[in-house]
PDB file of C-alpha atoms in Angstrom:
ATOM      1  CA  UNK A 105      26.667   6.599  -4.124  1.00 36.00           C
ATOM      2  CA  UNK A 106      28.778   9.713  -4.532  1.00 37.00           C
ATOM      3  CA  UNK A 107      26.988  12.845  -4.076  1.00 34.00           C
ATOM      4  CA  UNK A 108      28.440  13.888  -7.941  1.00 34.00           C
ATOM      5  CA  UNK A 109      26.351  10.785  -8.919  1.00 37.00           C
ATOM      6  CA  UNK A 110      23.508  11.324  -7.017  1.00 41.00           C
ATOM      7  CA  UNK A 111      20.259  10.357  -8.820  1.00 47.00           C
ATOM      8  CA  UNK A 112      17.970  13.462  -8.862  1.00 48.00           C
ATOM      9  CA  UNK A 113      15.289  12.798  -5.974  1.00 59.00           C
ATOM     10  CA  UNK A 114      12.351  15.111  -7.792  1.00 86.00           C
ATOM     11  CA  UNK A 115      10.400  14.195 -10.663  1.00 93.00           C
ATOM     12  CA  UNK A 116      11.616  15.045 -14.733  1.00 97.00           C
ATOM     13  CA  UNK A 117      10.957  15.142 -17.805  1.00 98.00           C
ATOM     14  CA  UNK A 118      12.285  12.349 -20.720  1.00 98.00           C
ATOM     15  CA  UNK A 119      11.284  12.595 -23.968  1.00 98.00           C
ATOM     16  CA  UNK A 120      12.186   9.576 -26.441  1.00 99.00           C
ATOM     17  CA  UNK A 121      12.319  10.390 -30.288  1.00 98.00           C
ATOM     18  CA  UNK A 122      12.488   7.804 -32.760  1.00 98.00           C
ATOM     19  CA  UNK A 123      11.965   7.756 -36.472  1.00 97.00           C
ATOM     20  CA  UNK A 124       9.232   4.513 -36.607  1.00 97.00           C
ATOM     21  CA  UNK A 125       6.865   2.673 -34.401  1.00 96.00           C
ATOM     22  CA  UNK A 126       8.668  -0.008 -32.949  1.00 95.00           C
ATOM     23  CA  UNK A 127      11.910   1.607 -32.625  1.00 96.00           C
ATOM     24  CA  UNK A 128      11.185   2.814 -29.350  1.00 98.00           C
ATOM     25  CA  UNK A 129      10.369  -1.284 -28.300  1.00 96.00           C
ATOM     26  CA  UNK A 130      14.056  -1.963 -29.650  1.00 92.00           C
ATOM     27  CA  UNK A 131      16.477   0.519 -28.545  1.00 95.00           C
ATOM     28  CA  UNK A 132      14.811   2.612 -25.209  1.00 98.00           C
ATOM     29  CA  UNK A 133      12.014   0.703 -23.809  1.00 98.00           C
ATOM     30  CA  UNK A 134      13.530  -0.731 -20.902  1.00 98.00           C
ATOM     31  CA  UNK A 135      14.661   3.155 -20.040  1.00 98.00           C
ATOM     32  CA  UNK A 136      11.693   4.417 -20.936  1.00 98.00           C
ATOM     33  CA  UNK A 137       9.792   1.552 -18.463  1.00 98.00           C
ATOM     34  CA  UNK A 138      12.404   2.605 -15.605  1.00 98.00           C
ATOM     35  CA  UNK A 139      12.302   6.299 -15.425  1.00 98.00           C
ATOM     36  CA  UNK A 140       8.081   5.825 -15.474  1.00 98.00           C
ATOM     37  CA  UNK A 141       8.438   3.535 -12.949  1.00 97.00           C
ATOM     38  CA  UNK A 142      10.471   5.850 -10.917  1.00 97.00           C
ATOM     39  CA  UNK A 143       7.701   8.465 -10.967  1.00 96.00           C
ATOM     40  CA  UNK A 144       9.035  10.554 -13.976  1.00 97.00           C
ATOM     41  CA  UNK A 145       7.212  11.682 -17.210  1.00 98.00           C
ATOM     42  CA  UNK A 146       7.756  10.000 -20.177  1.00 98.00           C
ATOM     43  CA  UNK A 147       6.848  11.328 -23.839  1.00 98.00           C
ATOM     44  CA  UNK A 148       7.534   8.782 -27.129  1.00 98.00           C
ATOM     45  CA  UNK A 149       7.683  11.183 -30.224  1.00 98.00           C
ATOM     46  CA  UNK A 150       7.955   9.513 -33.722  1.00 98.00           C
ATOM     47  CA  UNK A 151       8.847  11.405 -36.831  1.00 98.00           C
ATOM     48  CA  UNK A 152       6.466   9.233 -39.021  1.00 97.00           C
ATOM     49  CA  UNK A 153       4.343   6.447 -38.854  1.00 96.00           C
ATOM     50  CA  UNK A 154       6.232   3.876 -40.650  1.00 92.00           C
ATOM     51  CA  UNK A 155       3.880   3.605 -43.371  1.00 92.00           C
ATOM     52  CA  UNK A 156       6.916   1.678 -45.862  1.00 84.00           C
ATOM     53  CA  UNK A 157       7.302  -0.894 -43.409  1.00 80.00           C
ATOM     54  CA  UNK A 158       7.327  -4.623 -44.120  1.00 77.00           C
ATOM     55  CA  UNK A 159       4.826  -6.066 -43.030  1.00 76.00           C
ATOM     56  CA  UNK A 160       1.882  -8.370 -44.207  1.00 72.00           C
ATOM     57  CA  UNK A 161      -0.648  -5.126 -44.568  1.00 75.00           C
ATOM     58  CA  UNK A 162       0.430  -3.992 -48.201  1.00 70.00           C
ATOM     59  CA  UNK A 163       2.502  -0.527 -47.412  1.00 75.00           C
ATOM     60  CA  UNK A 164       0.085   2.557 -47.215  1.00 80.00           C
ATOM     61  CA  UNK A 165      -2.191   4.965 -45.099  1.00 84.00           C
ATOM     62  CA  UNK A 166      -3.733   1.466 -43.696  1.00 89.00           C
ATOM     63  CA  UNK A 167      -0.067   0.564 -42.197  1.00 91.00           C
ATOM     64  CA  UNK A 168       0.736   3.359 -40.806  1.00 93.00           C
ATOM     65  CA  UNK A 169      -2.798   3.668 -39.263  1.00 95.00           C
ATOM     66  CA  UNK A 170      -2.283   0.204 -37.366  1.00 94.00           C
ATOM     67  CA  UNK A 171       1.283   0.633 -36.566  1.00 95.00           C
ATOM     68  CA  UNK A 172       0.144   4.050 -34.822  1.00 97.00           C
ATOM     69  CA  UNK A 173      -1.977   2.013 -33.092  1.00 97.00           C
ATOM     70  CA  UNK A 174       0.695  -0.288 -32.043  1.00 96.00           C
ATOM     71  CA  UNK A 175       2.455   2.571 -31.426  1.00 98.00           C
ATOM     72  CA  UNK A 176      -0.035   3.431 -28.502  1.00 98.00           C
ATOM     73  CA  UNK A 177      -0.487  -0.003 -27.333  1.00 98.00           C
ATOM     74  CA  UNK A 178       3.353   0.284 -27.183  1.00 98.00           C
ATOM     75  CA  UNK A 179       3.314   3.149 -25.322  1.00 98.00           C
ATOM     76  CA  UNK A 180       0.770   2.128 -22.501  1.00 98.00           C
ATOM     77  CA  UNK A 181       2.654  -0.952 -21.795  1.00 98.00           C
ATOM     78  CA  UNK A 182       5.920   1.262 -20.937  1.00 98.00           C
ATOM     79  CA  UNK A 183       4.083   3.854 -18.900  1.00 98.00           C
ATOM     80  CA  UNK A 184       4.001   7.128 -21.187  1.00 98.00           C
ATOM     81  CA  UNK A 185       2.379   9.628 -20.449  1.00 98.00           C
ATOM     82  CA  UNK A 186       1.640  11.506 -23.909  1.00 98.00           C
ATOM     83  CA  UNK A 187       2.943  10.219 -27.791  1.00 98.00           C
ATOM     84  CA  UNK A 188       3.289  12.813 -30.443  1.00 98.00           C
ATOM     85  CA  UNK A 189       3.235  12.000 -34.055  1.00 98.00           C
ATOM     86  CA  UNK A 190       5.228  14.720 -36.422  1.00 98.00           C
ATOM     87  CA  UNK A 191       3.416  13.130 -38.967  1.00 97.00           C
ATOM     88  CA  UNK A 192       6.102  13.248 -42.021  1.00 97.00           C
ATOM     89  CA  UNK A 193       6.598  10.520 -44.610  1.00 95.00           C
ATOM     90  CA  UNK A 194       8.129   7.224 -43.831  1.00 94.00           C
ATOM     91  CA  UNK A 195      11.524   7.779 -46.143  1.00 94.00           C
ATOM     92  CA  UNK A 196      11.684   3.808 -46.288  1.00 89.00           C
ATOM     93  CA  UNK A 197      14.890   2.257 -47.521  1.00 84.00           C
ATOM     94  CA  UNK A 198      16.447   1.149 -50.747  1.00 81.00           C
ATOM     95  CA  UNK A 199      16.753  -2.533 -51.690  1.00 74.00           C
ATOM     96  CA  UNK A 200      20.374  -2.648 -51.135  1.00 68.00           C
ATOM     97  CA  UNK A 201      20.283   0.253 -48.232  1.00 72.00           C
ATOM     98  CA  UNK A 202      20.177   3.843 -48.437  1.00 77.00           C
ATOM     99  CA  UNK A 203      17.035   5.994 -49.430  1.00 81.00           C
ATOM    100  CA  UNK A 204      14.545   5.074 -51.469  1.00 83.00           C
ATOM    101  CA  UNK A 205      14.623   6.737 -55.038  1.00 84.00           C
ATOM    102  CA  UNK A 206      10.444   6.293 -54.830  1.00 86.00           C
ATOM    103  CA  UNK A 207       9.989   7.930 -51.436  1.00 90.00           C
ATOM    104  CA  UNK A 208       7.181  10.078 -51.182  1.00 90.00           C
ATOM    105  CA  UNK A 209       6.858  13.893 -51.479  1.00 91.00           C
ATOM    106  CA  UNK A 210       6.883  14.517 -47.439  1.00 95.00           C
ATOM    107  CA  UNK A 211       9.466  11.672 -46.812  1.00 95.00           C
ATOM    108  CA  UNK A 212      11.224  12.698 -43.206  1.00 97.00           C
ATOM    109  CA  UNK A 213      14.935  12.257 -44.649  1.00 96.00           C
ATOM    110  CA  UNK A 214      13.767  15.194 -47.303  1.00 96.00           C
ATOM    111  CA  UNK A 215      12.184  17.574 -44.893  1.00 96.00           C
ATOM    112  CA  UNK A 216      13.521  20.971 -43.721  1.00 97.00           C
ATOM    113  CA  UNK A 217      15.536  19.832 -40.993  1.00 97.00           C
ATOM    114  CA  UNK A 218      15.504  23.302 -39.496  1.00 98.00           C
ATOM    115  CA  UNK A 219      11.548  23.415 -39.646  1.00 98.00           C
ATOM    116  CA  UNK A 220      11.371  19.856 -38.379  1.00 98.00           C
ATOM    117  CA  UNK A 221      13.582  20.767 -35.331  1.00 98.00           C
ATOM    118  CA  UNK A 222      11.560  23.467 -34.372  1.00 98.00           C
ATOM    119  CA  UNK A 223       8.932  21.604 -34.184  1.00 98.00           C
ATOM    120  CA  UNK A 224       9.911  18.987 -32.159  1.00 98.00           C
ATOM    121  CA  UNK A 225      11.923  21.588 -29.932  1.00 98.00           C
ATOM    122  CA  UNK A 226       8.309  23.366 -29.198  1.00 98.00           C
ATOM    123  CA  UNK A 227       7.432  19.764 -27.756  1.00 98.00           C
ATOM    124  CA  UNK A 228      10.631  20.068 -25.443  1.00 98.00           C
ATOM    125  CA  UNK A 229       9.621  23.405 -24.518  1.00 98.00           C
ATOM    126  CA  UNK A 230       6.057  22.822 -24.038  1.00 98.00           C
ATOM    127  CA  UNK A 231       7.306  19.604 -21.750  1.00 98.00           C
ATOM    128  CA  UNK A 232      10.160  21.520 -20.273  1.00 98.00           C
ATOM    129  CA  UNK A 233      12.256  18.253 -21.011  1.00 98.00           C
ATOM    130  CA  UNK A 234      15.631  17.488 -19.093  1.00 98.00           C
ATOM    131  CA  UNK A 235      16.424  14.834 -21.480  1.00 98.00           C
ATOM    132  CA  UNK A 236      16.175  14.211 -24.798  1.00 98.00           C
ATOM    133  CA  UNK A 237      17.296  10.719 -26.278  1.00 98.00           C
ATOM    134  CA  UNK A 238      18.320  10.205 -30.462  1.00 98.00           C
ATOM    135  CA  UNK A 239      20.337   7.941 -32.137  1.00 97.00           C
ATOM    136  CA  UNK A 240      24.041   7.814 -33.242  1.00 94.00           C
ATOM    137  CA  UNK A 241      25.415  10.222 -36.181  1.00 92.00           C
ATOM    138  CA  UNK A 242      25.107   6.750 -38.441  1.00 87.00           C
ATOM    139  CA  UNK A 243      21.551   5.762 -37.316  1.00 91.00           C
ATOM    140  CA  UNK A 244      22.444   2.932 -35.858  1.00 89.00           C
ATOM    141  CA  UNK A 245      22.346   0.461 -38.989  1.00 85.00           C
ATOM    142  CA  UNK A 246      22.428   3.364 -41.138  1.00 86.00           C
ATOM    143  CA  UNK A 247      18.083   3.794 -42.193  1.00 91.00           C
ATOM    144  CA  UNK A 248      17.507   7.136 -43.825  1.00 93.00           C
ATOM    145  CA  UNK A 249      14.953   8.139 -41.242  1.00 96.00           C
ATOM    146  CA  UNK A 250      17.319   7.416 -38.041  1.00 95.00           C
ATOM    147  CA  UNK A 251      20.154   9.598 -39.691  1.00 95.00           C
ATOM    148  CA  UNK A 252      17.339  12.348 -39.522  1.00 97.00           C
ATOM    149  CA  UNK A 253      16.240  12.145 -36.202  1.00 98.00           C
ATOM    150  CA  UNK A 254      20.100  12.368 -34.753  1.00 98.00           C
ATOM    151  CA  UNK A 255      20.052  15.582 -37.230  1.00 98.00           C
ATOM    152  CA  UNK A 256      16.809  17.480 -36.363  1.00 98.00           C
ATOM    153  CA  UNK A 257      16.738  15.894 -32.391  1.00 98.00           C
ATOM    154  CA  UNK A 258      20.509  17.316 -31.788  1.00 98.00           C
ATOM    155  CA  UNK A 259      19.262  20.838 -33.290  1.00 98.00           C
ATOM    156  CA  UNK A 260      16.076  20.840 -31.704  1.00 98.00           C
ATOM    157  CA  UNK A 261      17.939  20.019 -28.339  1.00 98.00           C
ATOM    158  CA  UNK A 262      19.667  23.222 -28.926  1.00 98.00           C
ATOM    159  CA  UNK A 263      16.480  25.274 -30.284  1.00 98.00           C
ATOM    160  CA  UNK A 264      14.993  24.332 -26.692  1.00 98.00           C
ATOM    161  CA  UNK A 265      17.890  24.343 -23.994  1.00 98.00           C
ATOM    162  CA  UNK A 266      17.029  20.749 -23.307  1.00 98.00           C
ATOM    163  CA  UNK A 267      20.482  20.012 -20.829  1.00 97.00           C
ATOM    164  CA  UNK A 268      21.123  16.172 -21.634  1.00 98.00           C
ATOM    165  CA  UNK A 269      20.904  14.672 -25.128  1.00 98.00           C
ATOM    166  CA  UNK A 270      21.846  11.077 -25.094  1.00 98.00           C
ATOM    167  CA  UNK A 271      22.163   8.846 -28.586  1.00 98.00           C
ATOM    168  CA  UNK A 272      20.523   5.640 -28.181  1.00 98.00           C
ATOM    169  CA  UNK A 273      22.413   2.814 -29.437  1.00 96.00           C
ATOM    170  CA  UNK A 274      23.739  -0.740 -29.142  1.00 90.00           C
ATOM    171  CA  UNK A 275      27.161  -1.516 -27.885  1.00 88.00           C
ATOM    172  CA  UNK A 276      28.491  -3.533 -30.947  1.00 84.00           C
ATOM    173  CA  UNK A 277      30.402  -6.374 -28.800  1.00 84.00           C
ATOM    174  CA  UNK A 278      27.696  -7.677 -26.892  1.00 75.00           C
ATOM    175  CA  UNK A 279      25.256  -7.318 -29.679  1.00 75.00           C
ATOM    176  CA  UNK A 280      27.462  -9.579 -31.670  1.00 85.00           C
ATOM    177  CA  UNK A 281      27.635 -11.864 -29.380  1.00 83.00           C
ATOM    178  CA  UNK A 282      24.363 -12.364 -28.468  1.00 77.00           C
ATOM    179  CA  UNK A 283      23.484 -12.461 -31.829  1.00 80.00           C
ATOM    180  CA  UNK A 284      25.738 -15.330 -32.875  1.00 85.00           C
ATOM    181  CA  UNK A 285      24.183 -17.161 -29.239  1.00 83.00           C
ATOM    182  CA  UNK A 286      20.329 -16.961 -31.093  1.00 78.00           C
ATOM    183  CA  UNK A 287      21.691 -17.697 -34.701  1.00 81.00           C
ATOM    184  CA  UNK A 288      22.268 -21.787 -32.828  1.00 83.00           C
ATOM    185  CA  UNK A 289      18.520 -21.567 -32.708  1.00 80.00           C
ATOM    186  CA  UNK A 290      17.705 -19.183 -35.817  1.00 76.00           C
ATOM    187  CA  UNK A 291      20.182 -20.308 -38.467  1.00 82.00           C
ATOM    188  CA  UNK A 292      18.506 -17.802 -40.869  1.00 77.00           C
ATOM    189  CA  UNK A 293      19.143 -14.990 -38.617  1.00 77.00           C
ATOM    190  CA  UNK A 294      21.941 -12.325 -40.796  1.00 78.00           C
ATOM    191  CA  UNK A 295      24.966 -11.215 -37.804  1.00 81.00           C
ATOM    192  CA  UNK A 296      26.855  -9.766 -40.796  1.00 79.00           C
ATOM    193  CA  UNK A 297      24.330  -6.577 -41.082  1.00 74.00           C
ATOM    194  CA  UNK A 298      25.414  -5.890 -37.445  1.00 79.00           C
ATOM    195  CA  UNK A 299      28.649  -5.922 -37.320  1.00 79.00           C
ATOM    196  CA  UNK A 300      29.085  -2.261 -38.387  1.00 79.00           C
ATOM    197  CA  UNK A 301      26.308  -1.229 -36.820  1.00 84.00           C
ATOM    198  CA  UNK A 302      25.606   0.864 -33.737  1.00 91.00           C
ATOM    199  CA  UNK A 303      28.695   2.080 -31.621  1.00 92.00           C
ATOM    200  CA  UNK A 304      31.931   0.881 -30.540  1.00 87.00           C
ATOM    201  CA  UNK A 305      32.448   0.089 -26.618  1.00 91.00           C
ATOM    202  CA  UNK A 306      35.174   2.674 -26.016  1.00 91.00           C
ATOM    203  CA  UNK A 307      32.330   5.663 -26.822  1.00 93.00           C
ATOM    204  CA  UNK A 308      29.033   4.172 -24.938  1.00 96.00           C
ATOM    205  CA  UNK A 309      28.984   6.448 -21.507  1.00 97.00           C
ATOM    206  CA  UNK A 310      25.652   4.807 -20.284  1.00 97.00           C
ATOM    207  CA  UNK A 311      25.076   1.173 -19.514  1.00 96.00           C
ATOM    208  CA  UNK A 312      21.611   1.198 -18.334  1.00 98.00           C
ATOM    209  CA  UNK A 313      20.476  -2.543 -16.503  1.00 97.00           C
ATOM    210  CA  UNK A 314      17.087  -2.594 -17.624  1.00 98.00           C
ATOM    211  CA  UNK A 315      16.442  -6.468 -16.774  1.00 97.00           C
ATOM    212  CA  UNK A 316      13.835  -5.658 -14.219  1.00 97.00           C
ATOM    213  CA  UNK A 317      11.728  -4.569 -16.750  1.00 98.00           C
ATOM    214  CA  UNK A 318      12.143  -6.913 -19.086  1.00 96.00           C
ATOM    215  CA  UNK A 319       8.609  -7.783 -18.660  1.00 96.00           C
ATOM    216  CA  UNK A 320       7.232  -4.235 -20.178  1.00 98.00           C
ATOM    217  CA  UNK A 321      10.309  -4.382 -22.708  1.00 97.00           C
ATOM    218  CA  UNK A 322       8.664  -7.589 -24.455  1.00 96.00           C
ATOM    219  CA  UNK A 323       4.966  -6.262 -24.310  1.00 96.00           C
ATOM    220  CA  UNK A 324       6.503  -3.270 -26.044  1.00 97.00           C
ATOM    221  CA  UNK A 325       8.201  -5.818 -29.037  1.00 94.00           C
ATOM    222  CA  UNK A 326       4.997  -7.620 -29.115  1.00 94.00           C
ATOM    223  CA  UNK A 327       2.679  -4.568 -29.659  1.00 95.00           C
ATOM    224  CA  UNK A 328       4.271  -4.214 -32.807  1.00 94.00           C
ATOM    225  CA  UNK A 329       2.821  -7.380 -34.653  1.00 90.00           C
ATOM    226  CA  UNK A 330       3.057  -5.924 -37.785  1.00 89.00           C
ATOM    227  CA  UNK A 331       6.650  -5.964 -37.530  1.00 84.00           C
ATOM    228  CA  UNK A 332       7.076  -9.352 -36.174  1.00 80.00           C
ATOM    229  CA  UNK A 333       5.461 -11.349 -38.909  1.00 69.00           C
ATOM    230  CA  UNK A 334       5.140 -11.601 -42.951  1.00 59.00           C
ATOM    231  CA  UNK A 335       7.764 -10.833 -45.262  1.00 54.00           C
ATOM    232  CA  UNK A 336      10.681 -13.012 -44.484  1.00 54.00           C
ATOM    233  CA  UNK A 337      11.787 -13.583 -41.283  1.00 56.00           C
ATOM    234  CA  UNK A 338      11.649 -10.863 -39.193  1.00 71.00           C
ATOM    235  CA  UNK A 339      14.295  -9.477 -36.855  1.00 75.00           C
ATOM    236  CA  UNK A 340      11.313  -8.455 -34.434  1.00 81.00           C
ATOM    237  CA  UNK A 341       9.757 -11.551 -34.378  1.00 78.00           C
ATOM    238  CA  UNK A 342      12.717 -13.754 -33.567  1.00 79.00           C
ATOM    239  CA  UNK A 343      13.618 -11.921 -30.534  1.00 85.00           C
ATOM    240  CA  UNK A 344      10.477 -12.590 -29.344  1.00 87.00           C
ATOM    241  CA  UNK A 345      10.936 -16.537 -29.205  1.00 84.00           C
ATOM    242  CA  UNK A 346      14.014 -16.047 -27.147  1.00 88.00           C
ATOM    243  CA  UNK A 347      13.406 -17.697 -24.167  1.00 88.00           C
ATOM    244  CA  UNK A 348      13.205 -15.249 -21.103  1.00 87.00           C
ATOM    245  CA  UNK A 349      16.038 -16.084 -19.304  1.00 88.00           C
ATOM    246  CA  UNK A 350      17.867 -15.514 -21.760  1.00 88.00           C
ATOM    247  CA  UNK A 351      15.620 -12.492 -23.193  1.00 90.00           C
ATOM    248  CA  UNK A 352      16.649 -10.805 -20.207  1.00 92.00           C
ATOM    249  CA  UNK A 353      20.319 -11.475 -20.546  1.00 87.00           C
ATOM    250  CA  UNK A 354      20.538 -10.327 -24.007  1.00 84.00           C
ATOM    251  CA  UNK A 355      18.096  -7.383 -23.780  1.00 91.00           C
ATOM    252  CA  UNK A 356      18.961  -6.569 -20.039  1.00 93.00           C
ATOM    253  CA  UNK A 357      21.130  -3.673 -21.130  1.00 94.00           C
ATOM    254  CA  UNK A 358      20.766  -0.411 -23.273  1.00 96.00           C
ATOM    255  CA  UNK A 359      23.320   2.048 -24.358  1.00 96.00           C
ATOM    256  CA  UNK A 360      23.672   5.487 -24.836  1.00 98.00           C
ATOM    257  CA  UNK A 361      26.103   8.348 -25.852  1.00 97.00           C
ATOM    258  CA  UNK A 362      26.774  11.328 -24.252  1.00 97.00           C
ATOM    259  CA  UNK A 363      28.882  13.823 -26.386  1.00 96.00           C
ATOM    260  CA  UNK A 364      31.094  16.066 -24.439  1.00 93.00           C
ATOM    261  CA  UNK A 365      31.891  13.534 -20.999  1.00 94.00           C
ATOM    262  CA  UNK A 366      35.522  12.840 -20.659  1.00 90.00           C
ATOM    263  CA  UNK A 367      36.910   9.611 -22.252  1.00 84.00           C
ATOM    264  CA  UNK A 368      36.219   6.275 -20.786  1.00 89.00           C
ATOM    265  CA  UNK A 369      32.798   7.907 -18.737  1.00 94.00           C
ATOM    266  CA  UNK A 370      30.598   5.179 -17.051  1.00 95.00           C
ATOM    267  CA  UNK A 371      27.168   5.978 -16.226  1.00 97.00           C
ATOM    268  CA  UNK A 372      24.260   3.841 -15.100  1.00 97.00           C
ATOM    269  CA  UNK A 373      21.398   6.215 -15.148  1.00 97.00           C
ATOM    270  CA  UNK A 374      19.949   8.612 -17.724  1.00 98.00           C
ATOM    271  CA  UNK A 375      19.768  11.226 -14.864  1.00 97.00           C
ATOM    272  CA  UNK A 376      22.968  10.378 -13.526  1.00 95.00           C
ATOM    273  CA  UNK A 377      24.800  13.336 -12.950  1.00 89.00           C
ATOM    274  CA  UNK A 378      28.766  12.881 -14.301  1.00 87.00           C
ATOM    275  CA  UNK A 379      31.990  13.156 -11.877  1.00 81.00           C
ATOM    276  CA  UNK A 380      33.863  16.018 -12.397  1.00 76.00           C
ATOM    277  CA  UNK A 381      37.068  15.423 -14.320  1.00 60.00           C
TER     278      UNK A 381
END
């Protein structure tokens, strides 16, 4: 390997924000499994506790309680070392998309975004993070909440001097792909809400192969049970009766943006240091 691509040989410091429980288990737990596994320190922040969910506890304190709880069950099976709850409101989602007109008073999407990145910038400070992953500008499929967390985590990246941001997100052409593959077993299953979701190729700059920890990646999606059955069925709960062969081909990968690299960047590693243009 290039010494401009050299992976750093001394421990760091990753911390992981997402907006729910169970987000984490969907777009970053293979990464987050890896980099543990590799002897680095791992800290899963959520800005709420996805109290609006689906799910077939009736939405409330008592959800967001036991999806906490999955939360840290989540956690363990990844290899964190500390989770941090902001504790704001879970926005939720409108019927047809977009935020909720009955959100409550302390949703996240209506919070001081310069208070809320301060917060979560003391965390980065406090943790002396190297690396602090997000998602996208559109929040992936476009949830309230997610559109947030790109806002206050970019700020609070700034706030704290953390060096790498990186937007965690799905590259849109094998997403589709896969998702047409499981729709032969899972008729149900809708590809249209994907396919102007998440990022185009041309702008992912890390392809991380996270199939040898497939293993934790799946204890992470089933920690969150809440989220894998009631309601109709669940996106959560079909990936989970993917057989794991093929689990690990279509989950084997995760994606991430890097603002600022040169056009048509290709990095394996969230520590991988780019080539000089």
């Amino acid at each position: 390997m290039p010494a401009s691509t050299r992976r750093p040989s001394t421990a760091r410091t990753a911390v992981f924000f997402h907006a729910h429980p169970d987000d984490e288990a969907l777009l970053t737990a293979g990464t987050m499994a890896m980099l543990a596994a590799e002897g680095h320190r791992v800290v899963l922040v959520v800005a709420t506790s996805g109290e609006r969910g689906q799910a077939d506890i009736a939405p409330g304190e008592a959800l967001g309680e036991t999806r906490i709880a999955e939360l840290y069950k989540s956690a363990a099976a990844l290899g964190c070392a500390r989770v941090v709850n902001l504790g704001y409101g879970d926005s939720g989602l409108a019927p047809g998309g977009g935020v909720a007109e009955d959100r409550p008073a302390d949703a996240f999407i209506d919070a001081d975004g310069e208070e809320a990145a301060r917060r979560l910038a003391a965390i980065l400070t406090e943790e002396g993070a190297d690396l602090l992953t997000i998602y996208d500008p559109a929040g992936g499929y476009g949830h309230p909440d997610h559109v947030q967390v790109n806002r206050v985590g970019g700020r609070a990246a700034q706030l704290a001097g953390t060096p790498i941001v990186l937007e965690a997100t799905v590259n849109r052409d094998p997403l589709l792909r896969g998702l047409r593959l499981v729709r032969r077993f899972y008729p149900q299953l809708d590809v249209r809400a994907f396919e102007r979701a998440y990022s185009p190729a041309e702008e992912i700059t890390h392809r991380v192969n996270v199939r040898r920890f497939a293993r934790q990646k799946r204890a992470s999606m089933a920690a969150h049970a809440t989220q894998a059955t009631g309601a109709d069925t669940r996106t959560l709960g079909v990936m989970l009766k993917i057989p794991q062969p093929l689990y690990r081909l279509v989950f084997g990968t995760e994606w991430y943006v890097q603002r600022g690299l040169p056009s048509g960047t290709r990095l394996r590693h969230p520590f991988e240091v780019p080539p000089k243009a």
